[in-house]
Tab-separated table of C-alpha atoms in Angstrom:
chain	number	residue	atom	x	y	z
A	1	SER	CA	17.579	19.831	5.399
A	2	GLN	CA	14.639	19.392	3.074
A	3	GLN	CA	13.388	15.816	2.987
A	4	GLY	CA	11.684	15.817	-0.374
A	5	GLU	CA	12.946	17.272	-3.603
A	6	GLU	CA	10.814	17.467	-6.710
A	7	ASP	CA	12.032	17.211	-10.238
A	8	PRO	CA	11.588	19.068	-12.513
A	9	GLN	CA	11.084	22.446	-10.836
A	10	ALA	CA	8.865	23.527	-13.715
A	11	LEU	CA	7.089	21.594	-16.446
A	12	SER	CA	5.096	22.946	-19.378
A	13	ILE	CA	3.142	20.607	-21.669
A	14	GLN	CA	0.252	20.659	-24.106
A	15	GLU	CA	-3.254	19.776	-23.028
A	16	GLY	CA	-3.907	16.100	-23.458
A	17	GLU	CA	-0.307	15.034	-22.882
A	18	ASN	CA	0.831	13.146	-19.795
A	19	ALA	CA	2.777	14.904	-17.054
A	20	THR	CA	5.311	13.126	-14.861
A	21	MET	CA	6.791	14.630	-11.727
A	22	ASN	CA	9.383	12.989	-9.517
A	23	CYS	CA	10.190	13.258	-5.855
A	24	SER	CA	13.217	12.042	-3.923
A	25	TYR	CA	13.622	11.866	-0.177
A	26	LYS	CA	16.401	11.061	2.245
A	27	THR	CA	15.216	9.036	5.240
A	28	SER	CA	12.916	6.088	5.844
A	29	ILE	CA	9.249	6.987	5.782
A	30	ASN	CA	5.832	5.735	6.836
A	31	ASN	CA	4.075	7.148	3.826
A	32	LEU	CA	4.373	9.714	1.069
A	33	GLN	CA	1.662	12.122	0.025
A	34	TRP	CA	1.151	14.307	-3.027
A	35	TYR	CA	-0.587	17.663	-2.807
A	36	ARG	CA	-1.661	20.270	-5.342
A	37	GLN	CA	-1.604	23.996	-4.705
A	38	ASN	CA	-3.336	26.616	-6.793
A	39	SER	CA	-2.338	30.263	-6.644
A	40	GLY	CA	-0.086	29.842	-3.618
A	41	ARG	CA	-2.885	29.178	-1.160
A	42	GLY	CA	-4.419	26.045	0.375
A	43	LEU	CA	-3.154	22.609	-0.509
A	44	VAL	CA	-5.427	19.921	-1.852
A	45	HIS	CA	-4.582	16.366	-0.912
A	46	LEU	CA	-4.293	14.135	-3.979
A	47	ILE	CA	-3.081	10.749	-2.871
A	48	LEU	CA	-1.282	8.939	-0.057
A	49	ILE	CA	0.915	5.930	-0.671
A	50	ARG	CA	2.248	3.863	2.211
A	51	SER	CA	5.767	2.551	2.443
A	52	ASN	CA	4.610	-1.026	1.789
A	53	GLU	CA	2.810	-0.031	-1.413
A	54	ARG	CA	4.448	0.279	-4.818
A	55	GLU	CA	1.744	1.823	-6.948
A	56	LYS	CA	-1.566	3.552	-6.428
A	57	HIS	CA	-4.179	4.973	-8.784
A	58	SER	CA	-6.821	7.641	-8.363
A	59	GLY	CA	-8.691	8.740	-11.465
A	60	ARG	CA	-6.129	10.224	-13.864
A	61	LEU	CA	-3.411	10.065	-11.211
A	62	ARG	CA	-0.876	7.285	-10.855
A	63	VAL	CA	1.688	7.318	-8.075
A	64	THR	CA	4.622	4.970	-7.707
A	65	LEU	CA	6.930	4.521	-4.757
A	66	ASP	CA	10.367	2.931	-4.771
A	67	THR	CA	11.625	2.770	-1.205
A	68	SER	CA	14.950	1.249	-2.283
A	69	LYS	CA	15.657	4.374	-4.326
A	70	LYS	CA	13.794	6.669	-1.940
A	71	SER	CA	11.808	8.104	-4.801
A	72	SER	CA	8.253	8.557	-5.978
A	73	SER	CA	6.619	9.702	-9.174
A	74	LEU	CA	3.266	11.293	-9.912
A	75	LEU	CA	1.797	10.769	-13.351
A	76	ILE	CA	-1.173	12.814	-14.557
A	77	THR	CA	-2.655	11.347	-17.698
A	78	ALA	CA	-4.617	13.235	-20.355
A	79	SER	CA	-3.781	16.587	-18.784
A	80	ARG	CA	-6.259	19.453	-18.714
A	81	ALA	CA	-5.842	23.192	-18.345
A	82	ALA	CA	-7.330	22.892	-14.859
A	83	ASP	CA	-4.364	20.741	-13.820
A	84	THR	CA	-2.158	23.830	-13.954
A	85	ALA	CA	-0.838	24.182	-10.403
A	86	SER	CA	2.136	23.471	-8.190
A	87	TYR	CA	2.545	19.890	-7.035
A	88	PHE	CA	4.309	18.919	-3.825
A	89	CYS	CA	5.361	15.633	-2.361
A	90	ALA	CA	5.425	15.332	1.413
A	91	THR	CA	6.869	12.635	3.637
A	92	ASP	CA	6.696	11.771	7.289
A	93	ALA	CA	9.619	10.267	9.162
A	94	LEU	CA	9.489	6.598	10.102
A	95	ARG	CA	9.671	7.141	13.822
A	96	GLY	CA	7.947	9.602	16.067
A	97	ALA	CA	7.645	12.731	13.996
A	98	GLN	CA	4.148	13.630	12.858
A	99	LYS	CA	5.095	16.586	10.722
A	100	LEU	CA	5.160	16.433	6.958
A	101	VAL	CA	8.319	17.494	5.212
A	102	PHE	CA	7.652	19.063	1.844
A	103	GLY	CA	9.740	19.428	-1.241
A	104	GLN	CA	10.050	22.664	-3.175
A	105	GLY	CA	7.351	21.635	-5.627
A	106	THR	CA	6.958	21.318	-9.376
A	107	ARG	CA	5.182	24.118	-11.173
A	108	LEU	CA	3.047	22.465	-13.876
A	109	THR	CA	1.601	24.509	-16.734
A	110	ILE	CA	-0.855	22.957	-19.151
A	111	ASN	CA	-1.079	24.890	-22.409
A	112	PRO	CA	-4.412	24.769	-24.244
B	1	GLY	CA	-17.841	23.732	8.450
B	2	ALA	CA	-16.706	20.930	6.263
B	3	GLY	CA	-13.071	21.954	5.974
B	4	VAL	CA	-10.268	23.679	7.817
B	5	SER	CA	-10.830	27.406	8.078
B	6	GLN	CA	-8.343	30.136	8.821
B	7	SER	CA	-8.661	33.799	9.636
B	8	PRO	CA	-7.853	36.374	8.606
B	9	SER	CA	-7.203	35.463	4.974
B	10	ASN	CA	-4.865	38.421	4.637
B	11	LYS	CA	-3.045	40.454	7.258
B	12	VAL	CA	-0.859	43.476	6.687
B	13	THR	CA	1.013	44.763	9.697
B	14	GLU	CA	3.854	47.053	10.552
B	15	LYS	CA	7.197	45.803	11.715
B	16	GLY	CA	7.267	45.396	15.478
B	17	LYS	CA	3.557	44.752	15.912
B	18	ASP	CA	2.093	41.486	17.233
B	19	VAL	CA	-0.268	39.373	15.138
B	20	GLU	CA	-2.601	36.475	15.874
B	21	LEU	CA	-3.606	33.929	13.280
B	22	ARG	CA	-6.509	31.588	13.881
B	23	CYS	CA	-7.211	28.056	12.711
B	24	ASP	CA	-10.445	26.080	13.007
B	25	PRO	CA	-9.745	22.417	12.242
B	26	ILE	CA	-12.159	19.868	10.874
B	27	SER	CA	-14.503	18.766	13.647
B	28	GLY	CA	-13.232	15.639	15.366
B	29	HIS	CA	-9.643	15.947	14.133
B	30	THR	CA	-7.313	15.525	17.084
B	31	ALA	CA	-4.108	16.537	15.335
B	32	LEU	CA	-3.402	20.084	14.181
B	33	TYR	CA	-0.369	21.443	12.362
B	34	TRP	CA	0.997	24.859	11.457
B	35	TYR	CA	3.222	25.372	8.433
B	36	ARG	CA	4.738	28.424	6.784
B	37	GLN	CA	5.327	28.973	3.096
B	38	SER	CA	7.544	31.755	1.855
B	39	LEU	CA	7.166	33.047	-1.683
B	40	GLY	CA	7.911	30.341	-4.246
B	41	GLN	CA	9.016	27.860	-1.609
B	42	GLY	CA	7.760	24.605	-0.169
B	43	LEU	CA	6.089	24.364	3.203
B	44	GLU	CA	8.086	24.624	6.393
B	45	PHE	CA	6.758	22.854	9.495
B	46	LEU	CA	6.251	25.037	12.555
B	47	ILE	CA	4.372	23.143	15.281
B	48	TYR	CA	2.143	20.109	15.831
B	49	PHE	CA	-0.654	19.638	18.368
B	50	GLN	CA	-2.170	16.395	19.575
B	51	GLY	CA	-5.236	17.500	21.474
B	52	ASN	CA	-4.208	20.573	23.432
B	53	SER	CA	-0.580	19.620	23.882
B	54	ALA	CA	2.266	20.336	21.483
B	55	PRO	CA	4.671	17.400	21.380
B	56	ASP	CA	6.662	18.952	18.547
B	57	LYS	CA	7.533	22.642	18.487
B	58	SER	CA	10.779	22.089	16.654
B	59	GLY	CA	9.863	24.241	13.668
B	60	LEU	CA	9.140	27.483	15.484
B	61	PRO	CA	11.841	29.806	14.124
B	62	SER	CA	12.295	31.943	17.246
B	63	ASP	CA	10.825	32.689	20.646
B	64	ARG	CA	8.710	35.394	19.017
B	65	PHE	CA	6.517	32.594	17.710
B	66	SER	CA	4.068	30.761	19.949
B	67	ALA	CA	0.903	28.760	19.495
B	68	GLU	CA	-1.834	27.378	21.643
B	69	ARG	CA	-4.827	25.155	21.200
B	70	THR	CA	-7.830	25.126	23.467
B	71	GLY	CA	-10.627	22.614	23.843
B	72	GLY	CA	-8.919	20.321	21.392
B	73	SER	CA	-10.197	22.507	18.597
B	74	VAL	CA	-9.282	26.082	17.676
B	75	SER	CA	-5.618	27.051	17.536
B	76	THR	CA	-3.973	30.445	17.545
B	77	LEU	CA	-0.500	31.189	16.219
B	78	THR	CA	0.965	34.369	17.672
B	79	ILE	CA	3.933	36.234	16.280
B	80	GLN	CA	5.314	38.945	18.519
B	81	ARG	CA	7.347	41.925	17.323
B	82	THR	CA	6.932	40.942	13.703
B	83	GLN	CA	9.844	41.252	11.302
B	84	GLN	CA	9.816	41.564	7.530
B	85	GLU	CA	11.184	38.032	7.177
B	86	ASP	CA	8.006	36.787	8.865
B	87	SER	CA	6.087	37.657	5.694
B	88	ALA	CA	4.697	34.414	4.306
B	89	VAL	CA	1.540	32.362	3.939
B	90	TYR	CA	0.751	30.550	7.175
B	91	LEU	CA	-1.095	27.297	6.612
B	92	CYS	CA	-2.921	25.182	9.120
B	93	ALA	CA	-3.798	21.512	8.664
B	94	SER	CA	-5.662	18.930	10.681
B	95	SER	CA	-5.870	15.167	10.652
B	96	LEU	CA	-7.831	12.438	12.382
B	97	ALA	CA	-5.010	10.690	14.138
B	98	GLY	CA	-1.384	11.652	14.349
B	99	VAL	CA	-0.558	8.646	16.461
B	100	ALA	CA	3.158	7.949	16.734
B	101	GLY	CA	4.234	5.525	14.060
B	102	ASP	CA	1.779	6.672	11.440
B	103	THR	CA	0.635	9.905	9.921
B	104	ASP	CA	-2.857	10.345	8.625
B	105	THR	CA	-3.848	12.475	5.678
B	106	GLN	CA	-3.540	16.145	6.547
B	107	TYR	CA	-6.222	18.516	5.281
B	108	PHE	CA	-5.164	22.089	4.768
B	109	GLY	CA	-6.919	25.389	5.245
B	110	PRO	CA	-6.701	28.245	2.723
B	111	GLY	CA	-3.943	29.974	4.659
B	112	THR	CA	-3.328	33.453	6.008
B	113	ARG	CA	-1.107	35.694	3.905
B	114	LEU	CA	0.932	37.827	6.295
B	115	THR	CA	2.738	40.888	5.022
B	116	VAL	CA	5.023	42.778	7.368
B	117	LEU	CA	5.867	46.260	6.122
């Protein structure tokens, strides 16, 4: 079954507003990563947060991780039209497995 | 090149034909991954290579799918006797490590869009 699930499935906001996307997962993890995908092609890595970290920042991105709730959130501040894309969280299992398990993604639309 | 490259970028084939998809990972990356993404869906893991060996093939959907990696670099994903349900974007990723117990950042190629008519 799918490890990560994003919420909401789609989000539409005005340029300049903040966008928050959530991700839940089911099993213990080593780390959680967020990716962006434009036009259904290659994924761009945004940020990696390890299981012993609670919050991480990168530019306008802020990621939190709550391992007790098995959830993560991605906040994009001061959104821009160029942020329009699909956003995926991906997790790796705690033991052995090297594969990433992706959620279904959140489709974010920034309206000018 | 600086990033992961894949070829072809688009492939249209007829049902029953075989196809080969190629991935060139970032130089020096020992781990290589294949994923598949159907329309509007998340990514589905297919296979993982560490060097030339594939410790995890658990995601290959049937025995029509196979992959190899030579010289610790280029990988080829082969789909035999393609079916319409094989239509998807096939994405390759590479990472520096992939050592058990930790997963490094995976860098993705642009993908190959496969359409089976």
